[in-house]
Amino acid sequence: MTDVTSPVVDEKPCFGANPQIFKLGLGKQHILAHDIGQGSQCRNLPTCRCEGLDLHFWRKMCKNCGCRMDEHDVVLPNEFDHAQIVIGRLFGAREHFEKVLTKPGMYKPNEQNETKENNMMSTRSQPTAVYNYKMASSDSESERGGSNNKENVQYAWAPLPDKNLVSRYMKALPEDERPLVGSKGEQNRKSRLQFQLPLYDCNVEDARFVEEKDVKTLQNFVENVRNNVIGVGRVVEIGKDSDNYGDNENTNEFEKSMTAALKGLKIGETDCKDCNEMMETGDIGVECHHHSTTDTYHPNCFRCETCRQLLVDNIYFFYKNKYYCGRHYADQLYPRCAGCDELIFANEYTFAEEKSWHFDHFACYKCDFKLGGSRYMTRDENPFCLDCYLKHFAKTCDTCQSKIGPDEKRLNYNETHWHAEERCFQCVQCKMNLIGKKFMLKNHKLLCSSQCKANYNSANPDDQL
Ligand SMILES: [Zn+2]
Ligand SMILES: [Zn+2]
Ligand SMILES: [Zn+2]
Ligand SMILES: [Zn+2]
Ligand SMILES: [Zn+2]
Ligand SMILES: [Zn+2]
Ligand SMILES: [Zn+2]
Ligand SMILES: [Zn+2]
């Protein structure tokens, strides 16, 4: 044991000053039944002992285990696929998806759903997709375990029902991004669906915290997404005529050859918009026709400009000549509540900890006490009321064993803490105040000198230091 000088008294409060809460207000308490995903298994098992998702009434967080909702294996009612709901809503084919396609199958626009809305979409590629698509794996490289036998593989999603294209497309993706049923890739797809395409961004009924007066703003936002923003990249073989559902092929071919000529490329060749490498005739690419723009990407380069995740199911949101996931498109137009994850359309909201919050959602992470206007502490980026913080995180004084309040001066020495007061930081033997002086620490006892240590030991034969 060496004696060391007492640490400098730390006078700073151990939390940042309450940032100015710009606006405060009280709203109605929303408690809604939400059946989506209740009871779903947490994927962080076995580290996390979750008995099944029990969603907090407004945080997208599990009350049982504290993990995020998207860390649970959320199963939607009626075996819906999250992507089917989004495409159904945003491509004006809701009827098709929510009534007809309740079972695995394929989506291909047909005359029946050539509605007015679809005509507005005609300057863009129409989505094609197959869900739970079974096919024989290619014989050269079996997709599973390297076995050479022809095996059936099943993809939770595939871009189009063309075994050859699907197989080449999947091979162009990293293995853990291939949505092979039962694999890591399928889980990754599910997580990306939830993260990239929040359902409450694209449907008024799902946005639980949009106030009456702002409903119209959300409706306009959704309308604009449908008409001008959303699209699905099409998987094509570069230079081959792709199956142009609903597109005017002649115009596209003409545009393509003009674009190629302008770039000095042979027809069919093009540059990947992301990595700028040339894509040759016969390569597999993802092609986007968005109004007058045509862009081509390598399958593994078609990523959100902000989060750089692969755009799930090639669903993109086009904004200022760039491609985004739904979340990061919306985030450029409206603040998103750090509590409930929904967009904030109200003009007034709380801005704290460099994040935006609905008034009611800037609340203690443990007890939901509304923190607007009160003092709070942050830990791991989450706000806590003072009571909860003291209970769960405050340091205990090594001498008096009580919690050191956030405002109290304290002394820290390695992992040991004391109130910076004479009664808690004195020599156990001669009671000298040790703040700012040399001290020794032995069996949780403070000493000023080896002399006091010797005196203490002879006075306390049962407690030798
Ligand atoms: Zn859980
Ligand atoms: Zn968990
Ligand atoms: Zn590329
Ligand atoms: Zn993104
Ligand atoms: Zn909120
Ligand atoms: Zn609390
Ligand atoms: Zn103390
Ligand atoms: Zn002493």
Short mmCIF file of C-alpha atoms and ligand atoms in Angstrom, two decimals:
data_model
loop_
_atom_site.label_atom_id
_atom_site.label_comp_id
_atom_site.label_asym_id
_atom_site.label_seq_id
_atom_site.Cartn_x
_atom_site.Cartn_y
_atom_site.Cartn_z
CA MET A 1 0.00 0.00 0.00
CA THR A 2 1.30 3.40 -0.91
CA ASP A 3 0.05 6.66 0.35
CA VAL A 4 -1.29 9.02 -2.24
CA THR A 5 -2.45 12.58 -2.19
CA SER A 6 -6.18 12.94 -1.86
CA PRO A 7 -7.79 13.44 -5.23
CA VAL A 8 -8.86 16.92 -6.19
CA VAL A 9 -12.37 17.70 -5.02
CA ASP A 10 -14.69 17.42 -7.97
CA GLU A 11 -17.06 20.34 -7.69
CA LYS A 12 -18.75 19.97 -11.02
CA PRO A 13 -22.19 18.46 -10.81
CA CYS A 14 -21.88 14.99 -12.29
CA PHE A 15 -24.41 15.67 -15.03
CA GLY A 16 -24.67 18.26 -17.72
CA ALA A 17 -26.69 21.34 -16.94
CA ASN A 18 -30.28 20.99 -17.98
CA PRO A 19 -30.31 22.22 -21.56
CA GLN A 20 -32.94 24.76 -22.22
CA ILE A 21 -36.22 23.07 -22.82
CA PHE A 22 -37.55 25.20 -25.60
CA LYS A 23 -41.19 24.53 -25.31
CA LEU A 24 -43.29 22.79 -22.79
CA GLY A 25 -46.77 21.51 -23.00
CA LEU A 26 -49.11 18.89 -21.74
CA GLY A 27 -50.89 16.57 -24.06
CA LYS A 28 -53.30 13.73 -23.64
CA GLN A 29 -52.03 10.41 -22.46
CA HIS A 30 -52.18 7.83 -25.20
CA ILE A 31 -52.52 4.25 -24.17
CA LEU A 32 -53.39 2.11 -27.11
CA ALA A 33 -53.58 -1.58 -27.53
CA HIS A 34 -50.96 -2.67 -29.98
CA ASP A 35 -51.02 -6.24 -30.99
CA ILE A 36 -48.12 -6.19 -33.41
CA GLY A 37 -45.37 -8.40 -32.23
CA GLN A 38 -46.59 -8.99 -28.66
CA GLY A 39 -44.87 -12.06 -27.25
CA SER A 40 -42.22 -12.23 -29.98
CA GLN A 41 -38.96 -13.84 -28.98
CA CYS A 42 -36.01 -11.57 -28.28
CA ARG A 43 -33.10 -12.33 -30.60
CA ASN A 44 -30.63 -11.47 -27.86
CA LEU A 45 -31.44 -14.77 -26.14
CA PRO A 46 -29.88 -16.41 -24.22
CA THR A 47 -27.99 -13.37 -22.86
CA CYS A 48 -31.34 -11.66 -22.49
CA ARG A 49 -33.98 -13.49 -20.46
CA CYS A 50 -37.06 -12.22 -22.22
CA GLU A 51 -40.36 -14.01 -21.89
CA GLY A 52 -41.59 -12.40 -25.08
CA LEU A 53 -42.02 -8.87 -26.35
CA ASP A 54 -44.13 -6.70 -24.10
CA LEU A 55 -44.10 -3.34 -25.80
CA HIS A 56 -43.84 -0.19 -23.71
CA PHE A 57 -46.92 1.94 -24.31
CA TRP A 58 -45.07 4.40 -26.47
CA ARG A 59 -41.39 3.54 -26.64
CA LYS A 60 -40.55 1.00 -29.30
CA MET A 61 -38.93 -0.98 -26.53
CA CYS A 62 -39.66 -4.22 -24.68
CA LYS A 63 -40.67 -3.82 -21.04
CA ASN A 64 -39.53 -7.35 -20.27
CA CYS A 65 -35.97 -7.13 -21.45
CA GLY A 66 -35.27 -3.53 -22.36
CA CYS A 67 -34.20 -4.46 -25.89
CA ARG A 68 -35.58 -2.59 -28.89
CA MET A 69 -38.68 -3.90 -30.62
CA ASP A 70 -36.69 -4.63 -33.77
CA GLU A 71 -34.35 -6.84 -31.77
CA HIS A 72 -37.30 -9.20 -31.35
CA ASP A 73 -38.38 -11.65 -33.99
CA VAL A 74 -41.58 -9.80 -34.73
CA VAL A 75 -44.24 -11.84 -36.46
CA LEU A 76 -47.00 -9.79 -38.03
CA PRO A 77 -50.66 -10.79 -37.82
CA ASN A 78 -52.01 -12.84 -40.77
CA GLU A 79 -48.47 -13.80 -41.78
CA PHE A 80 -47.97 -10.41 -43.36
CA ASP A 81 -44.58 -9.47 -44.53
CA HIS A 82 -43.67 -5.96 -43.44
CA ALA A 83 -42.61 -5.10 -47.00
CA GLN A 84 -45.96 -6.21 -48.39
CA ILE A 85 -47.71 -3.75 -46.11
CA VAL A 86 -45.44 -0.88 -47.14
CA ILE A 87 -45.66 -1.62 -50.86
CA GLY A 88 -49.37 -2.18 -50.55
CA ARG A 89 -49.85 1.21 -48.95
CA LEU A 90 -47.42 3.30 -50.87
CA PHE A 91 -47.96 1.89 -54.34
CA GLY A 92 -51.72 2.15 -54.16
CA ALA A 93 -52.12 -1.61 -54.09
CA ARG A 94 -53.29 -1.90 -50.52
CA GLU A 95 -56.36 -3.84 -51.50
CA HIS A 96 -54.19 -6.39 -53.22
CA PHE A 97 -51.86 -6.80 -50.30
CA GLU A 98 -54.15 -6.66 -47.36
CA LYS A 99 -57.03 -8.68 -48.78
CA VAL A 100 -55.69 -10.91 -51.51
CA LEU A 101 -52.08 -11.57 -50.72
CA THR A 102 -52.35 -12.90 -47.23
CA LYS A 103 -50.45 -15.99 -48.23
CA PRO A 104 -46.99 -16.31 -49.72
CA GLY A 105 -47.00 -15.29 -53.30
CA MET A 106 -45.93 -12.82 -55.83
CA TYR A 107 -46.82 -9.25 -56.48
CA LYS A 108 -47.02 -8.11 -60.07
CA PRO A 109 -49.21 -5.20 -61.03
CA ASN A 110 -51.94 -6.25 -63.43
CA GLU A 111 -54.85 -4.58 -65.15
CA GLN A 112 -57.08 -5.00 -62.15
CA ASN A 113 -55.03 -2.72 -60.02
CA GLU A 114 -54.21 -0.24 -62.76
CA THR A 115 -55.93 2.42 -60.76
CA LYS A 116 -55.55 6.13 -61.10
CA GLU A 117 -52.77 5.96 -58.59
CA ASN A 118 -50.90 3.44 -60.66
CA ASN A 119 -51.10 5.67 -63.68
CA MET A 120 -49.37 8.38 -61.75
CA MET A 121 -46.66 5.85 -61.09
CA SER A 122 -46.14 5.05 -64.73
CA THR A 123 -42.99 7.14 -65.01
CA ARG A 124 -41.39 4.83 -62.49
CA SER A 125 -40.57 1.14 -62.40
CA GLN A 126 -43.39 -0.81 -60.85
CA PRO A 127 -42.51 -3.10 -57.99
CA THR A 128 -42.21 -6.79 -58.58
CA ALA A 129 -41.51 -9.17 -55.75
CA VAL A 130 -41.91 -12.78 -54.77
CA TYR A 131 -42.26 -13.77 -51.15
CA ASN A 132 -41.26 -17.16 -49.73
CA TYR A 133 -39.90 -18.11 -53.11
CA LYS A 134 -38.71 -21.70 -53.43
CA MET A 135 -36.18 -22.67 -56.06
CA ALA A 136 -33.52 -25.27 -56.66
CA SER A 137 -30.13 -23.95 -55.63
CA SER A 138 -27.66 -23.69 -58.48
CA ASP A 139 -25.52 -26.82 -58.70
CA SER A 140 -22.10 -25.21 -58.85
CA GLU A 141 -22.20 -23.51 -55.48
CA SER A 142 -24.86 -24.78 -53.19
CA GLU A 143 -26.16 -21.94 -51.05
CA ARG A 144 -26.17 -24.03 -47.95
CA GLY A 145 -23.22 -25.77 -46.38
CA GLY A 146 -21.32 -26.46 -49.61
CA SER A 147 -23.15 -29.68 -50.39
CA ASN A 148 -23.19 -30.52 -54.07
CA ASN A 149 -26.67 -31.97 -54.19
CA LYS A 150 -29.36 -29.91 -55.76
CA GLU A 151 -31.30 -28.64 -52.84
CA ASN A 152 -34.34 -26.52 -52.65
CA VAL A 153 -33.73 -23.14 -51.13
CA GLN A 154 -36.37 -20.68 -50.05
CA TYR A 155 -36.02 -16.93 -50.02
CA ALA A 156 -38.26 -14.80 -47.81
CA TRP A 157 -38.10 -12.25 -50.60
CA ALA A 158 -36.79 -12.35 -54.13
CA PRO A 159 -36.90 -9.51 -56.65
CA LEU A 160 -38.68 -11.41 -59.41
CA PRO A 161 -39.67 -14.97 -60.24
CA ASP A 162 -36.69 -15.77 -62.44
CA LYS A 163 -34.56 -18.55 -60.96
CA ASN A 164 -31.46 -17.66 -62.92
CA LEU A 165 -31.58 -13.94 -62.16
CA VAL A 166 -32.47 -14.54 -58.52
CA SER A 167 -29.60 -16.93 -58.08
CA ARG A 168 -27.10 -14.52 -59.66
CA TYR A 169 -28.54 -11.58 -57.75
CA MET A 170 -28.26 -13.37 -54.39
CA LYS A 171 -24.65 -14.33 -55.09
CA ALA A 172 -23.86 -10.67 -55.67
CA LEU A 173 -24.89 -9.94 -52.07
CA PRO A 174 -22.83 -10.70 -48.95
CA GLU A 175 -23.91 -14.06 -47.54
CA ASP A 176 -25.52 -12.60 -44.42
CA GLU A 177 -27.68 -10.30 -46.53
CA ARG A 178 -29.29 -13.07 -48.60
CA PRO A 179 -32.83 -13.51 -47.22
CA LEU A 180 -32.60 -17.29 -47.17
CA VAL A 181 -35.36 -18.61 -44.93
CA GLY A 182 -33.94 -19.69 -41.57
CA SER A 183 -30.63 -17.89 -42.02
CA LYS A 184 -28.97 -14.82 -40.54
CA GLY A 185 -29.82 -13.08 -43.80
CA GLU A 186 -33.55 -13.51 -43.23
CA GLN A 187 -33.21 -12.00 -39.74
CA ASN A 188 -31.18 -9.12 -41.16
CA ARG A 189 -33.86 -8.45 -43.72
CA LYS A 190 -36.54 -8.34 -41.01
CA SER A 191 -34.51 -5.92 -38.91
CA ARG A 192 -33.85 -3.70 -41.90
CA LEU A 193 -37.54 -3.68 -42.82
CA GLN A 194 -38.44 -2.41 -39.37
CA PHE A 195 -35.63 0.08 -39.28
CA GLN A 196 -35.84 1.44 -42.81
CA LEU A 197 -39.60 1.44 -43.32
CA PRO A 198 -41.36 2.58 -40.13
CA LEU A 199 -45.05 1.76 -40.66
CA TYR A 200 -46.11 4.91 -38.81
CA ASP A 201 -44.33 7.01 -41.44
CA CYS A 202 -46.62 5.85 -44.18
CA ASN A 203 -50.05 5.54 -42.69
CA VAL A 204 -52.14 7.95 -40.64
CA GLU A 205 -53.74 5.22 -38.51
CA ASP A 206 -50.39 3.91 -37.38
CA ALA A 207 -49.04 7.28 -36.31
CA ARG A 208 -50.34 7.24 -32.75
CA PHE A 209 -48.89 10.52 -31.60
CA VAL A 210 -49.79 12.81 -34.44
CA GLU A 211 -52.13 15.47 -33.11
CA GLU A 212 -55.48 16.11 -34.72
CA LYS A 213 -54.33 19.41 -36.18
CA ASP A 214 -51.32 17.79 -37.84
CA VAL A 215 -53.07 14.84 -39.44
CA LYS A 216 -53.39 16.74 -42.71
CA THR A 217 -49.64 17.38 -42.78
CA LEU A 218 -48.99 13.66 -42.41
CA GLN A 219 -51.51 12.87 -45.14
CA ASN A 220 -49.78 15.28 -47.50
CA PHE A 221 -46.43 13.80 -46.61
CA VAL A 222 -47.68 10.27 -47.41
CA GLU A 223 -49.30 11.47 -50.66
CA ASN A 224 -46.06 13.04 -51.81
CA VAL A 225 -44.13 9.88 -50.99
CA ARG A 226 -46.56 7.83 -53.05
CA ASN A 227 -46.56 10.16 -56.02
CA ASN A 228 -43.01 11.38 -56.20
CA VAL A 229 -40.63 9.67 -53.88
CA ILE A 230 -40.90 5.91 -53.46
CA GLY A 231 -39.75 3.37 -55.99
CA VAL A 232 -38.34 -0.12 -56.25
CA GLY A 233 -35.05 -0.77 -57.97
CA ARG A 234 -35.39 -3.47 -60.60
CA VAL A 235 -32.99 -6.36 -60.83
CA VAL A 236 -31.78 -6.64 -64.41
CA GLU A 237 -29.09 -8.14 -66.51
CA ILE A 238 -27.24 -5.13 -67.90
CA GLY A 239 -27.91 -4.63 -71.60
CA LYS A 240 -30.75 -7.13 -71.79
CA ASP A 241 -34.32 -6.05 -72.26
CA SER A 242 -35.79 -6.21 -68.85
CA ASP A 243 -39.39 -7.00 -68.29
CA ASN A 244 -40.86 -3.54 -68.19
CA TYR A 245 -44.07 -3.81 -66.27
CA GLY A 246 -46.16 -0.84 -67.27
CA ASP A 247 -43.26 1.09 -68.78
CA ASN A 248 -42.98 2.48 -72.23
CA GLU A 249 -40.13 0.37 -73.51
CA ASN A 250 -39.31 2.39 -76.61
CA THR A 251 -38.77 5.55 -74.67
CA ASN A 252 -36.60 3.73 -72.18
CA GLU A 253 -34.45 2.11 -74.81
CA PHE A 254 -34.04 5.42 -76.56
CA GLU A 255 -33.11 7.14 -73.32
CA LYS A 256 -30.71 4.36 -72.46
CA SER A 257 -28.85 4.57 -75.75
CA MET A 258 -28.73 8.36 -75.51
CA THR A 259 -27.35 8.19 -71.99
CA ALA A 260 -24.81 5.61 -73.02
CA ALA A 261 -23.77 7.65 -76.05
CA LEU A 262 -23.34 10.75 -73.94
CA LYS A 263 -21.15 8.88 -71.49
CA GLY A 264 -19.11 7.39 -74.33
CA LEU A 265 -20.07 3.89 -73.35
CA LYS A 266 -21.17 0.99 -75.48
CA ILE A 267 -24.90 0.46 -75.27
CA GLY A 268 -25.66 -1.67 -72.28
CA GLU A 269 -22.58 -0.66 -70.36
CA THR A 270 -22.99 1.79 -67.58
CA ASP A 271 -21.32 2.99 -64.40
CA CYS A 272 -22.51 1.99 -60.97
CA LYS A 273 -23.73 5.25 -59.45
CA ASP A 274 -22.24 4.35 -56.09
CA CYS A 275 -18.75 2.96 -56.74
CA ASN A 276 -18.35 4.35 -60.28
CA GLU A 277 -17.01 1.05 -61.56
CA MET A 278 -18.19 0.10 -65.01
CA MET A 279 -20.89 -2.53 -65.23
CA GLU A 280 -20.65 -4.63 -68.32
CA THR A 281 -23.27 -6.22 -70.49
CA GLY A 282 -24.52 -9.35 -68.76
CA ASP A 283 -23.69 -8.17 -65.22
CA ILE A 284 -26.48 -8.20 -62.68
CA GLY A 285 -27.50 -4.73 -61.62
CA VAL A 286 -30.24 -2.84 -59.85
CA GLU A 287 -31.79 -0.28 -62.14
CA CYS A 288 -33.97 2.64 -61.07
CA HIS A 289 -36.13 4.60 -63.43
CA HIS A 290 -37.31 7.54 -61.44
CA HIS A 291 -39.11 10.05 -63.62
CA SER A 292 -36.42 11.26 -66.00
CA THR A 293 -33.57 9.72 -64.02
CA THR A 294 -32.12 6.29 -64.68
CA ASP A 295 -29.45 4.98 -62.36
CA THR A 296 -27.76 1.63 -62.10
CA TYR A 297 -26.07 0.04 -59.13
CA HIS A 298 -24.27 -3.16 -58.28
CA PRO A 299 -26.68 -5.16 -56.08
CA ASN A 300 -24.34 -4.69 -53.11
CA CYS A 301 -23.93 -0.96 -53.82
CA PHE A 302 -27.64 -0.08 -53.70
CA ARG A 303 -27.57 1.41 -50.22
CA CYS A 304 -29.17 4.25 -48.30
CA GLU A 305 -27.13 7.42 -48.66
CA THR A 306 -27.39 8.08 -44.90
CA CYS A 307 -27.17 4.74 -43.07
CA ARG A 308 -25.40 2.82 -45.83
CA GLN A 309 -27.57 -0.22 -45.16
CA LEU A 310 -28.56 -2.21 -48.22
CA LEU A 311 -31.94 -0.86 -49.27
CA VAL A 312 -34.25 -3.60 -48.07
CA ASP A 313 -36.08 -5.34 -50.94
CA ASN A 314 -34.59 -2.58 -53.15
CA ILE A 315 -37.28 -0.17 -51.91
CA TYR A 316 -35.91 3.35 -52.23
CA PHE A 317 -36.97 6.92 -51.47
CA PHE A 318 -35.64 9.36 -54.03
CA TYR A 319 -34.75 12.82 -52.76
CA LYS A 320 -32.54 15.49 -54.35
CA ASN A 321 -31.08 13.00 -56.79
CA LYS A 322 -30.08 10.53 -54.08
CA TYR A 323 -31.55 7.25 -52.83
CA TYR A 324 -32.49 6.79 -49.19
CA CYS A 325 -34.29 4.32 -46.98
CA GLY A 326 -37.72 5.48 -45.78
CA ARG A 327 -36.44 6.46 -42.36
CA HIS A 328 -33.65 8.66 -43.61
CA TYR A 329 -35.77 10.24 -46.31
CA ALA A 330 -38.35 11.31 -43.71
CA ASP A 331 -35.67 12.44 -41.28
CA GLN A 332 -34.63 15.11 -43.74
CA LEU A 333 -38.09 16.67 -43.71
CA TYR A 334 -39.33 16.31 -40.12
CA PRO A 335 -37.78 15.75 -36.71
CA ARG A 336 -38.24 12.24 -35.31
CA CYS A 337 -39.12 11.68 -31.65
CA ALA A 338 -36.25 9.97 -29.87
CA GLY A 339 -38.81 8.42 -27.52
CA CYS A 340 -41.49 6.86 -29.72
CA ASP A 341 -39.65 7.01 -33.07
CA GLU A 342 -42.56 8.69 -34.85
CA LEU A 343 -42.18 11.82 -36.93
CA ILE A 344 -43.06 15.09 -35.23
CA PHE A 345 -45.34 17.28 -37.31
CA ALA A 346 -46.15 19.79 -34.59
CA ASN A 347 -44.32 23.11 -34.75
CA GLU A 348 -43.52 22.94 -31.07
CA TYR A 349 -41.69 20.11 -29.46
CA THR A 350 -38.93 19.46 -26.97
CA PHE A 351 -35.33 19.61 -28.07
CA ALA A 352 -33.02 18.14 -25.46
CA GLU A 353 -29.81 16.16 -25.48
CA GLU A 354 -29.47 17.09 -29.17
CA LYS A 355 -32.54 15.07 -29.97
CA SER A 356 -36.15 15.89 -30.69
CA TRP A 357 -39.01 14.61 -28.53
CA HIS A 358 -42.77 14.91 -28.36
CA PHE A 359 -43.44 16.91 -25.18
CA ASP A 360 -44.78 13.87 -23.38
CA HIS A 361 -42.02 11.61 -24.58
CA PHE A 362 -39.12 13.44 -23.02
CA ALA A 363 -39.54 11.29 -19.95
CA CYS A 364 -37.57 9.27 -17.45
CA TYR A 365 -36.36 6.07 -19.05
CA LYS A 366 -37.22 4.08 -15.93
CA CYS A 367 -40.45 5.50 -14.55
CA ASP A 368 -41.83 7.62 -17.47
CA PHE A 369 -42.01 10.74 -15.33
CA LYS A 370 -42.26 13.67 -17.76
CA LEU A 371 -39.04 15.60 -17.56
CA GLY A 372 -40.05 18.80 -19.34
CA GLY A 373 -38.96 21.62 -17.06
CA SER A 374 -37.42 19.36 -14.43
CA ARG A 375 -33.86 18.45 -13.74
CA TYR A 376 -32.69 15.15 -15.10
CA MET A 377 -29.57 13.12 -15.68
CA THR A 378 -28.48 11.19 -18.71
CA ARG A 379 -26.89 7.82 -18.93
CA ASP A 380 -26.20 5.87 -22.14
CA GLU A 381 -27.98 8.72 -23.92
CA ASN A 382 -31.23 8.11 -22.04
CA PRO A 383 -32.72 10.68 -19.66
CA PHE A 384 -33.59 9.76 -16.06
CA CYS A 385 -35.41 11.63 -13.31
CA LEU A 386 -33.22 12.38 -10.30
CA ASP A 387 -34.90 9.78 -8.10
CA CYS A 388 -34.39 6.96 -10.59
CA TYR A 389 -30.87 8.07 -11.29
CA LEU A 390 -29.98 8.07 -7.61
CA LYS A 391 -31.58 4.69 -7.12
CA HIS A 392 -29.97 3.00 -10.07
CA PHE A 393 -26.72 4.76 -10.87
CA ALA A 394 -25.53 7.13 -8.14
CA LYS A 395 -22.23 6.26 -6.46
CA THR A 396 -22.20 5.15 -2.84
CA CYS A 397 -19.90 6.87 -0.36
CA ASP A 398 -17.34 4.33 0.87
CA THR A 399 -17.45 5.73 4.41
CA CYS A 400 -21.09 6.54 5.22
CA GLN A 401 -22.60 4.09 2.67
CA SER A 402 -25.20 6.57 1.49
CA LYS A 403 -25.65 7.73 -2.11
CA ILE A 404 -23.70 10.71 -3.30
CA GLY A 405 -26.30 13.09 -4.73
CA PRO A 406 -25.77 14.66 -8.12
CA ASP A 407 -25.15 18.06 -6.54
CA GLU A 408 -22.83 16.90 -3.79
CA LYS A 409 -19.10 17.38 -3.98
CA ARG A 410 -17.33 14.09 -4.16
CA LEU A 411 -13.93 12.45 -4.18
CA ASN A 412 -13.14 9.65 -6.57
CA TYR A 413 -10.18 7.34 -6.23
CA ASN A 414 -10.14 4.49 -8.74
CA GLU A 415 -13.49 2.78 -8.20
CA THR A 416 -14.02 4.21 -4.72
CA HIS A 417 -16.02 7.34 -3.98
CA TRP A 418 -16.63 9.55 -0.93
CA HIS A 419 -18.57 12.64 -0.03
CA ALA A 420 -16.01 15.43 -0.17
CA GLU A 421 -16.72 16.29 3.45
CA GLU A 422 -14.61 15.97 6.56
CA ARG A 423 -16.98 13.48 8.20
CA CYS A 424 -16.57 11.07 5.28
CA PHE A 425 -12.91 11.67 4.42
CA GLN A 426 -10.93 11.65 7.67
CA CYS A 427 -8.30 9.49 9.31
CA VAL A 428 -10.04 6.61 11.06
CA GLN A 429 -7.61 6.92 13.96
CA CYS A 430 -6.82 10.62 14.61
CA LYS A 431 -9.90 12.02 12.77
CA MET A 432 -7.74 14.44 10.78
CA ASN A 433 -9.46 15.86 7.71
CA LEU A 434 -7.70 14.25 4.73
CA ILE A 435 -9.15 16.34 1.92
CA GLY A 436 -6.20 17.69 -0.04
CA LYS A 437 -3.73 15.66 2.05
CA LYS A 438 -1.86 12.38 1.69
CA PHE A 439 -3.90 9.37 2.68
CA MET A 440 -3.78 5.59 2.79
CA LEU A 441 -6.74 3.33 2.09
CA LYS A 442 -6.81 -0.08 3.72
CA ASN A 443 -9.89 -2.34 4.08
CA HIS A 444 -12.13 0.64 3.30
CA LYS A 445 -10.51 2.66 6.10
CA LEU A 446 -8.71 5.95 5.56
CA LEU A 447 -5.47 6.68 7.37
CA CYS A 448 -3.17 9.72 7.52
CA SER A 449 0.10 7.91 8.32
CA SER A 450 1.72 4.58 9.16
CA GLN A 451 1.83 5.82 12.75
CA CYS A 452 -1.99 6.04 12.83
CA LYS A 453 -2.15 2.64 11.17
CA ALA A 454 -0.01 1.12 13.93
CA ASN A 455 -2.06 2.86 16.62
CA TYR A 456 -5.27 1.64 15.04
CA ASN A 457 -4.00 -1.93 14.86
CA SER A 458 -2.97 -2.02 18.51
CA ALA A 459 -6.32 -0.51 19.57
CA ASN A 460 -8.32 -2.94 17.39
CA PRO A 461 -6.76 -6.39 17.70
CA ASP A 462 -9.72 -7.93 15.81
CA ASP A 463 -9.47 -5.54 12.85
CA GLN A 464 -5.89 -5.49 11.63
CA LEU A 465 -5.22 -3.09 8.76
ZN ZN B 1 -38.03 -8.61 -24.85
ZN ZN B 2 -34.09 -8.74 -25.11
ZN ZN B 3 -20.96 -0.43 -57.39
ZN ZN B 4 -31.04 4.82 -44.18
ZN ZN B 5 -42.78 10.61 -29.31
ZN ZN B 6 -37.74 8.06 -13.01
ZN ZN B 7 -20.31 9.87 3.01
ZN ZN B 8 -4.32 9.91 11.65
#
